[in-house]
PDB file of C-alpha atoms in Angstrom:
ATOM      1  CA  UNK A   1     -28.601  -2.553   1.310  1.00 49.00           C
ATOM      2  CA  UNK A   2     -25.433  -4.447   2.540  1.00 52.00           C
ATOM      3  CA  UNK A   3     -22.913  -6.080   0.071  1.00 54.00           C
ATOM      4  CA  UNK A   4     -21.642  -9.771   1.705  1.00 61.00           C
ATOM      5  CA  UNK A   5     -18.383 -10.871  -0.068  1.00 60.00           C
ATOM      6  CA  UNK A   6     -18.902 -14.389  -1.647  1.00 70.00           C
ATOM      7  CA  UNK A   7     -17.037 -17.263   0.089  1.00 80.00           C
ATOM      8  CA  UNK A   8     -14.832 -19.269  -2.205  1.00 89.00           C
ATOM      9  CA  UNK A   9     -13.833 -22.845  -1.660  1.00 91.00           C
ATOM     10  CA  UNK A  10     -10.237 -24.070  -1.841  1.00 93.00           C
ATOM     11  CA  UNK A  11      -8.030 -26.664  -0.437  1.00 93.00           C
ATOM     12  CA  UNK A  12     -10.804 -27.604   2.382  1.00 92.00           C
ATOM     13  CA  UNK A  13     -11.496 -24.378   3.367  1.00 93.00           C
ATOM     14  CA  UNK A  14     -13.789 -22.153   2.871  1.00 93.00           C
ATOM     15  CA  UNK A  15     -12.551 -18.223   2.394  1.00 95.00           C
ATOM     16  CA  UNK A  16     -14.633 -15.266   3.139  1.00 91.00           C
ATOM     17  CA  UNK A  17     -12.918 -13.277   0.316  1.00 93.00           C
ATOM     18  CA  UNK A  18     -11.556 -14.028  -3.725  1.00 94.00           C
ATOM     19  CA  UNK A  19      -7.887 -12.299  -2.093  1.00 95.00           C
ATOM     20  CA  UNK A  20      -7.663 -14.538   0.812  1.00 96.00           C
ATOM     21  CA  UNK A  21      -7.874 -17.504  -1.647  1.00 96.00           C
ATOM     22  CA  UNK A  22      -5.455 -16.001  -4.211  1.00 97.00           C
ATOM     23  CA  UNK A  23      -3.088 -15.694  -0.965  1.00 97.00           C
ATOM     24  CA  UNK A  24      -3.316 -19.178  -0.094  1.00 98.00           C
ATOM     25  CA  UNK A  25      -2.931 -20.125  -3.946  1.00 97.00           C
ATOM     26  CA  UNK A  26       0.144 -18.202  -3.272  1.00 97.00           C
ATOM     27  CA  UNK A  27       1.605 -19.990  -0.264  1.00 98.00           C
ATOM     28  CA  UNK A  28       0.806 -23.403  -1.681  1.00 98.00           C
ATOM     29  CA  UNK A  29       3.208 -22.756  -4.929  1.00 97.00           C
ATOM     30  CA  UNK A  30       6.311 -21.130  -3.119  1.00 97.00           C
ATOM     31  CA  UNK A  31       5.759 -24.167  -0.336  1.00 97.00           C
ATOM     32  CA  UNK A  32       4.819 -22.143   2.322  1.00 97.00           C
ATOM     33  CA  UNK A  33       2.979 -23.991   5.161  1.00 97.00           C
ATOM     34  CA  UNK A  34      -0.602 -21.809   6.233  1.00 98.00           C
ATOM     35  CA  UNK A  35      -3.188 -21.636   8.789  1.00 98.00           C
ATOM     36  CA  UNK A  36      -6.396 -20.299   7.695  1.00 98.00           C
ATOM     37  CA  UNK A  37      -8.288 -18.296  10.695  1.00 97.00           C
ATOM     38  CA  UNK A  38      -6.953 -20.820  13.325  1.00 95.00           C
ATOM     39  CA  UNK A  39      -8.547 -19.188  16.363  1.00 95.00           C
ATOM     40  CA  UNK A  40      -9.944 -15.366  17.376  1.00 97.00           C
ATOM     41  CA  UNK A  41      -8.105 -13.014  20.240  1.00 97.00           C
ATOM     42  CA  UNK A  42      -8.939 -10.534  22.341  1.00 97.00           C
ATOM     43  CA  UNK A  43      -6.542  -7.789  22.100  1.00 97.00           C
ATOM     44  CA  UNK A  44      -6.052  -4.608  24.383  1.00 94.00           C
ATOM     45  CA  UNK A  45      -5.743  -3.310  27.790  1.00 93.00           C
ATOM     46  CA  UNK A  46      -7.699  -5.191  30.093  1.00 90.00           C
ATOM     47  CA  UNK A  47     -10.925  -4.217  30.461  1.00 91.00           C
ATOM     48  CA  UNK A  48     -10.469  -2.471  26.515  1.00 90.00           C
ATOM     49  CA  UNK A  49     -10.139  -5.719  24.474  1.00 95.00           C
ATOM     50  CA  UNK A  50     -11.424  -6.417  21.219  1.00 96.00           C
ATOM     51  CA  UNK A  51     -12.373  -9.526  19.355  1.00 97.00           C
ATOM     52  CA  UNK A  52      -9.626  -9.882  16.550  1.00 98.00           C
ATOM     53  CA  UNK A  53      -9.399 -12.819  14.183  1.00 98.00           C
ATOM     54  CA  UNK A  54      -6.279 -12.866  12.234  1.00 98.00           C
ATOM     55  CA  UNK A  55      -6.391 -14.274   8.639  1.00 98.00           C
ATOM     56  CA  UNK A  56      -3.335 -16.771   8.338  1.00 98.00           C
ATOM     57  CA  UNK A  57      -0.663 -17.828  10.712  1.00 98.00           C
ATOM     58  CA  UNK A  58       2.348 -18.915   8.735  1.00 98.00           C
ATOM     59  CA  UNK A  59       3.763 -21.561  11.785  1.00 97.00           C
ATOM     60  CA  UNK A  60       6.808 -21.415   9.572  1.00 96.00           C
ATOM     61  CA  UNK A  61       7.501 -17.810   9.313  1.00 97.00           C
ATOM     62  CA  UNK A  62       6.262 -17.390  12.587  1.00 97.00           C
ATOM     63  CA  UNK A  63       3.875 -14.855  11.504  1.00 98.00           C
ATOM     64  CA  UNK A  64       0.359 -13.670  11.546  1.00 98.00           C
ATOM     65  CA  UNK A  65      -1.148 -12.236   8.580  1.00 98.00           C
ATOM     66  CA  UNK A  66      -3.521  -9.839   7.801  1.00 98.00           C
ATOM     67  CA  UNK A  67      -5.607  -9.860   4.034  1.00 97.00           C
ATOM     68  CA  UNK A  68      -7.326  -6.810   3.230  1.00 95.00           C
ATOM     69  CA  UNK A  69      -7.619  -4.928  -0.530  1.00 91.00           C
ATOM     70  CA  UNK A  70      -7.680  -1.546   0.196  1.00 90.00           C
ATOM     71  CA  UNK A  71      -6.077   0.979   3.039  1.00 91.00           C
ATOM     72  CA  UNK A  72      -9.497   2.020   3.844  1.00 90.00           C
ATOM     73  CA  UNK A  73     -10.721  -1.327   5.017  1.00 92.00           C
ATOM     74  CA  UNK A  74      -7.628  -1.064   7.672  1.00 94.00           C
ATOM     75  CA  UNK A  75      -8.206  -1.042  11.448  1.00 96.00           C
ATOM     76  CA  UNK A  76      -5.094   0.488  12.303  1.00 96.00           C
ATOM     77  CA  UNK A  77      -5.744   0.576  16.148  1.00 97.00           C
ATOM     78  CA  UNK A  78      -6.738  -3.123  16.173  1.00 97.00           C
ATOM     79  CA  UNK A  79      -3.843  -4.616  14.165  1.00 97.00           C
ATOM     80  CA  UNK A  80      -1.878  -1.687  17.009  1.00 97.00           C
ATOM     81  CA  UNK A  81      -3.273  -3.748  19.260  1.00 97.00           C
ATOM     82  CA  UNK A  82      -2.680  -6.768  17.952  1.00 98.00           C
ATOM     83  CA  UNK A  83       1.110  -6.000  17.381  1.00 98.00           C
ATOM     84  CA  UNK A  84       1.970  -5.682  20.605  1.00 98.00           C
ATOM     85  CA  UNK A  85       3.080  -8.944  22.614  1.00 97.00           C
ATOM     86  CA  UNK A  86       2.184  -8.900  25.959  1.00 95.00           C
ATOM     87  CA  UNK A  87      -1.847  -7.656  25.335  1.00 95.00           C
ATOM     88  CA  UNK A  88      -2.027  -8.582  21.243  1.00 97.00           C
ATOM     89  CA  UNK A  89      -1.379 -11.762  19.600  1.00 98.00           C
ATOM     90  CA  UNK A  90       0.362 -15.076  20.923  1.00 96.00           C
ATOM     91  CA  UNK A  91       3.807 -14.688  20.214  1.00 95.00           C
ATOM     92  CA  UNK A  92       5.410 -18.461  19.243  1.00 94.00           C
ATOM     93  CA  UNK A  93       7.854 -19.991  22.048  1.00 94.00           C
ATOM     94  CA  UNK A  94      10.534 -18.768  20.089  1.00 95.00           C
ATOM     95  CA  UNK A  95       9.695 -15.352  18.177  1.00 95.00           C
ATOM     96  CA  UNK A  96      11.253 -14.634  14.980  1.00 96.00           C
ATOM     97  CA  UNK A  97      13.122 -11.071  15.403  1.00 96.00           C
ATOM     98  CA  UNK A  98      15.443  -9.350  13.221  1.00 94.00           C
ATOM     99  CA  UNK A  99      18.416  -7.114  14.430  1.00 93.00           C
ATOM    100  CA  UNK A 100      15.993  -6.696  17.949  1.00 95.00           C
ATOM    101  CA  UNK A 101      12.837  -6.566  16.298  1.00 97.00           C
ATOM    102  CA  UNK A 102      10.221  -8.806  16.959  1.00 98.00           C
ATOM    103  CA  UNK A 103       8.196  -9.599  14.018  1.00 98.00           C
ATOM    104  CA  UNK A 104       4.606  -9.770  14.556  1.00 98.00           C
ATOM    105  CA  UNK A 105       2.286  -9.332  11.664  1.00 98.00           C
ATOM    106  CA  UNK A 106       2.342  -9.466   7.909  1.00 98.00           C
ATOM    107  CA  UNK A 107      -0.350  -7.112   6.006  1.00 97.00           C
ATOM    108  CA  UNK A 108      -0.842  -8.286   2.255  1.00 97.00           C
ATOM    109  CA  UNK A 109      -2.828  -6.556   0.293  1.00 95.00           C
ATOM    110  CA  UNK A 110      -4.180  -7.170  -4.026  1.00 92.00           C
ATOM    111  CA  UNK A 111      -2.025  -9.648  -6.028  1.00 92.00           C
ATOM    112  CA  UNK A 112       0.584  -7.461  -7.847  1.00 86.00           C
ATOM    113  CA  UNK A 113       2.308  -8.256 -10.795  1.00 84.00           C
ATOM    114  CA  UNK A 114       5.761  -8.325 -11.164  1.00 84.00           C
ATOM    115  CA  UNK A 115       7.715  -8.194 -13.972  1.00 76.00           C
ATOM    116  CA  UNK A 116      10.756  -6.923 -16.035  1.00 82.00           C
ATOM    117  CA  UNK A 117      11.953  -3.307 -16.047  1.00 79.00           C
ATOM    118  CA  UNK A 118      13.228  -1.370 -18.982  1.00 81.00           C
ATOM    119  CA  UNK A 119      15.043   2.038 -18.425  1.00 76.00           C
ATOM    120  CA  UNK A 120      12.814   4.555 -19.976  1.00 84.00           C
ATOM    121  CA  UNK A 121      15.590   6.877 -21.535  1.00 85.00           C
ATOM    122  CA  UNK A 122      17.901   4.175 -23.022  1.00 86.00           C
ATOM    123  CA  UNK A 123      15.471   1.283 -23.465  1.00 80.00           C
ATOM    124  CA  UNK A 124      17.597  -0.948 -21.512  1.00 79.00           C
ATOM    125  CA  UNK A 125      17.453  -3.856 -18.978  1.00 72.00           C
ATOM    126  CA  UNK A 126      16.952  -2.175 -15.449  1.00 75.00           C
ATOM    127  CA  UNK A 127      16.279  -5.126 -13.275  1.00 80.00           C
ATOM    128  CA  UNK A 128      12.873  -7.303 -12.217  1.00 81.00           C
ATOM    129  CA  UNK A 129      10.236  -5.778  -9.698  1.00 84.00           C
ATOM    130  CA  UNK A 130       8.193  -7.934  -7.035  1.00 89.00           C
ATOM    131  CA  UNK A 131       6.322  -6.837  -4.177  1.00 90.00           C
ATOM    132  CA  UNK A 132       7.350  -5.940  -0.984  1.00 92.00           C
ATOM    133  CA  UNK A 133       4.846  -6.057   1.562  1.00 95.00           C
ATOM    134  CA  UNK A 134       3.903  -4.582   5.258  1.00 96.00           C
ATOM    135  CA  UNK A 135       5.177  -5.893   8.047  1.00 97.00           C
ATOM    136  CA  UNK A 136       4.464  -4.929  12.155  1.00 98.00           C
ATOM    137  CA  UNK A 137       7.172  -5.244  14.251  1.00 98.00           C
ATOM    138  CA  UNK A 138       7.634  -4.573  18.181  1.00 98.00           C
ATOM    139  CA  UNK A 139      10.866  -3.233  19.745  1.00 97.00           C
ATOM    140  CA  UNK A 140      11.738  -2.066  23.047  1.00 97.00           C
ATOM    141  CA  UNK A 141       8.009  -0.497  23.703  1.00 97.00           C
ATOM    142  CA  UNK A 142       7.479   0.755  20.091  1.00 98.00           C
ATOM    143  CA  UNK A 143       5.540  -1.026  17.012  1.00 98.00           C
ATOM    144  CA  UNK A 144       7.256  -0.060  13.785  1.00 97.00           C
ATOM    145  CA  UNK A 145       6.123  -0.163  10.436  1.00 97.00           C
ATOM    146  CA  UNK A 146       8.707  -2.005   7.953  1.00 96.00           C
ATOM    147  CA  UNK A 147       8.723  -4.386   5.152  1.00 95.00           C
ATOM    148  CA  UNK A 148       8.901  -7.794   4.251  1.00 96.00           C
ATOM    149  CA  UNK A 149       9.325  -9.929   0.369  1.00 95.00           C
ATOM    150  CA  UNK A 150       8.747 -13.270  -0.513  1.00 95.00           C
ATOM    151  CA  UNK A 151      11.994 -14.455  -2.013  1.00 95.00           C
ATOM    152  CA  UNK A 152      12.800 -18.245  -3.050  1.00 94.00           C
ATOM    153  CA  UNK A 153      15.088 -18.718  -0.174  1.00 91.00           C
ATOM    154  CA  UNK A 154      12.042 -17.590   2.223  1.00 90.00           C
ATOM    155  CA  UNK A 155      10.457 -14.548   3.554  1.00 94.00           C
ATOM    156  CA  UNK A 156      13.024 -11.741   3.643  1.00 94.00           C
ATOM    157  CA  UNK A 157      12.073  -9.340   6.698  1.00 96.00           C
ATOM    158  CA  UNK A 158      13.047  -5.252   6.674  1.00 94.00           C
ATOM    159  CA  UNK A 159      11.410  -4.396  10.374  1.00 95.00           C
ATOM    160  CA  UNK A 160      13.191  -1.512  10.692  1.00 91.00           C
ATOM    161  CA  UNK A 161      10.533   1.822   9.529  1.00 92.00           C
ATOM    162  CA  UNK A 162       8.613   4.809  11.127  1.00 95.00           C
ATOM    163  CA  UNK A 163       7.281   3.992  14.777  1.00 97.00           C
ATOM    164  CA  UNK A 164       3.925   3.750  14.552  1.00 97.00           C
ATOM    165  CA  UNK A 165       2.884   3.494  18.254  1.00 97.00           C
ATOM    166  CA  UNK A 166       3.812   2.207  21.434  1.00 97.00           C
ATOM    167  CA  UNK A 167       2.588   0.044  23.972  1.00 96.00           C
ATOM    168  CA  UNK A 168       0.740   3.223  26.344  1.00 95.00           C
ATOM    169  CA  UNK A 169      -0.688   2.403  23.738  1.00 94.00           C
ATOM    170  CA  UNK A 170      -0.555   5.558  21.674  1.00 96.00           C
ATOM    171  CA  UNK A 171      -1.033   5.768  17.977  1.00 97.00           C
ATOM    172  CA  UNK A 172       1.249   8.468  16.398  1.00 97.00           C
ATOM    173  CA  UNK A 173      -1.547   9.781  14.054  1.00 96.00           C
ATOM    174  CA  UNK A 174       0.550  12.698  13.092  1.00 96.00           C
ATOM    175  CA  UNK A 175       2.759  11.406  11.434  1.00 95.00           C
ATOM    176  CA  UNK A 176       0.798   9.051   9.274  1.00 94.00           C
ATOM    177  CA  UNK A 177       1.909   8.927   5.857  1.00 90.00           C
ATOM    178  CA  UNK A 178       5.427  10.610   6.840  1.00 90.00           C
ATOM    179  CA  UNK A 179       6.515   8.066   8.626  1.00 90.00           C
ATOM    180  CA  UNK A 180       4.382   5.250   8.514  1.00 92.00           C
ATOM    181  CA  UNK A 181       1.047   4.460   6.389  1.00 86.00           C
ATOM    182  CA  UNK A 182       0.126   3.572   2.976  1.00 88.00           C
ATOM    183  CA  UNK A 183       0.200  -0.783   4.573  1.00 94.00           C
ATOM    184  CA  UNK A 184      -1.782  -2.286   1.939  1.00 92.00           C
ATOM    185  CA  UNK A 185       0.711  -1.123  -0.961  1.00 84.00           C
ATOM    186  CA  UNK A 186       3.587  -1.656   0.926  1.00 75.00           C
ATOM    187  CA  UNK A 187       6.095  -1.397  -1.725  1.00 82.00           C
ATOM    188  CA  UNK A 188       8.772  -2.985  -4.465  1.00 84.00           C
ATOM    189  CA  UNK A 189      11.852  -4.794  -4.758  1.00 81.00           C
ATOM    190  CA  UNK A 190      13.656  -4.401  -7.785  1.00 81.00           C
ATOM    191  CA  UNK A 191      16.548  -7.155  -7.627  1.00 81.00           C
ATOM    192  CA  UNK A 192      18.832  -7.259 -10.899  1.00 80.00           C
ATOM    193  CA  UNK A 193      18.065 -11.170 -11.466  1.00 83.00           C
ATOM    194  CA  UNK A 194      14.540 -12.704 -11.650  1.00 84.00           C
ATOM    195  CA  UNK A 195      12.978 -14.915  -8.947  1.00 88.00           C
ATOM    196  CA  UNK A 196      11.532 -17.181 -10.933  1.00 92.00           C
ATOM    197  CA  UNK A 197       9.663 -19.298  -7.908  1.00 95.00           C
ATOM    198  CA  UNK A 198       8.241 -15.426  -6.717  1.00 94.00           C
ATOM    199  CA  UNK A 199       6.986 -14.385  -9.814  1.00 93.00           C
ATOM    200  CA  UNK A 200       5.593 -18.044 -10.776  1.00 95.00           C
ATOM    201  CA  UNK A 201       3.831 -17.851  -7.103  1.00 96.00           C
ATOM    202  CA  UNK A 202       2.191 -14.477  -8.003  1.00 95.00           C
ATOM    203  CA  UNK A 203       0.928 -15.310 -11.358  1.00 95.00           C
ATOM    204  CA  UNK A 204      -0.525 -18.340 -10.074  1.00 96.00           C
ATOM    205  CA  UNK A 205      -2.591 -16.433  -7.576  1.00 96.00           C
ATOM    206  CA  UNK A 206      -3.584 -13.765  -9.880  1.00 95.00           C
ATOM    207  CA  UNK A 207      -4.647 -16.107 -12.384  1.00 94.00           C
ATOM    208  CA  UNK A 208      -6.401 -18.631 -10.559  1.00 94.00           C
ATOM    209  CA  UNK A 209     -10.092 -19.216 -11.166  1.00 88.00           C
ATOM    210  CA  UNK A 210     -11.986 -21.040  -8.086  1.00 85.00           C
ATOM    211  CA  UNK A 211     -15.552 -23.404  -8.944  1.00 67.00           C
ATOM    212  CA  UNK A 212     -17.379 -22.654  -6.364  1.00 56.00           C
ATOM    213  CA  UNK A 213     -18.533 -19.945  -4.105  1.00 51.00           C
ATOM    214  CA  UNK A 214     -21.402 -19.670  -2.293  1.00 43.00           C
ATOM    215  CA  UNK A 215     -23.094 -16.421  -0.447  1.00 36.00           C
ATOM    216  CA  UNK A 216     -22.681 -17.174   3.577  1.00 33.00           C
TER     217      UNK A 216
END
């Protein structure tokens, strides 16, 4: 017998998942414009390509973004695939790169919490943790595995990480979780003064409770 996740309605639309909602709970408080599932790809080599419908675009960030709640629901080759420009996703007129990078797509994972830190030896103030998050980014041939946090003054990107493949395309499997891996827990940012707009936008998704849901 097959488990179907229960859609949940929100802001017009109607989510196949609790997490994707909770995201888009998220975007609305920290003012972050969102596409839900605008429109399916095919991503590949020719004659290879496979159907791929992203989650969110954020047409401000200039990202696509991936939702999933554990590692193991990951299609690494696909979201490969969908990394890299010129057979993946659309890239915007304009891309949004960092330091050469182009950044291509966002993987977001559970809600985390954030929080206060207190040093464990001297029971001291050690600074506020957030989330930091996975992002895809293409350079020069190569898709590379950094990071990315929310931040009041906007989406702060890291692309720099492990290469995780290039365009051939060729998956480095060997050195997954060396280099590269672990995408759905990508992380933490410990910053010595709270974001008060980032940790009010992840309590708000945690926390919120949605009417209705139906089974598709």
């Amino acid at each position: 017998m097959s488990i179907r996740a229960i859609e949940i309605s929100y802001a017009g639309h109607r989510f196949r998942s609790r997490l994707e909602a909770r995201w888009a709970v998220f975007f609305d408080t920290m003012g972050i414009q969102w596409e839900y599932e605008p429109q399916g790809y095919a991503v590949g080599l020719d004659g290879e390509r496979r159907p791929y419908l992203p989650d969110f675009w954020l047409p401000g960030e200039k990202l696509w973004v991936e939702v999933k709640g554990a590692e193991d629901q990951l299609d690494v080759e696909l979201l490969v695939y969908a990394a890299i420009p010129h057979f993946g996703l659309p890239s915007p007129s304009v891309p949004r790169c960092e330091n050469g990078y182009e950044a291509r797509l966002l993987i977001l994972g559970s809600i985390s919490r954030t929080g206060r830190l207190i040093d464990q030896t001297t029971g001291e103030h050690a600074g506020y943790s957030q989330p930091a998050h996975t992002l895809l980014s293409f350079r020069k041939g190569d898709v590379f595995s950094g990071s990315a946090s929310f931040l009041s003054s906007g989406l702060d990107l890291w692309p720099q990480g492990g290469i995780v493949a290039n365009d051939a395309p060729r998956i480095h499997w060997e050195t997954r979780g060396s280099e590269w891996g672990n995408w759905v827990n990508g992380g933490g940012l410990i910053s010595e003064n709270r974001d008060a707009k980032v940790h009010a936008a992840y309590r708000a998704a945690r926390s919120a409770h949605f009417e209705h849901g139906e089974t598709p």
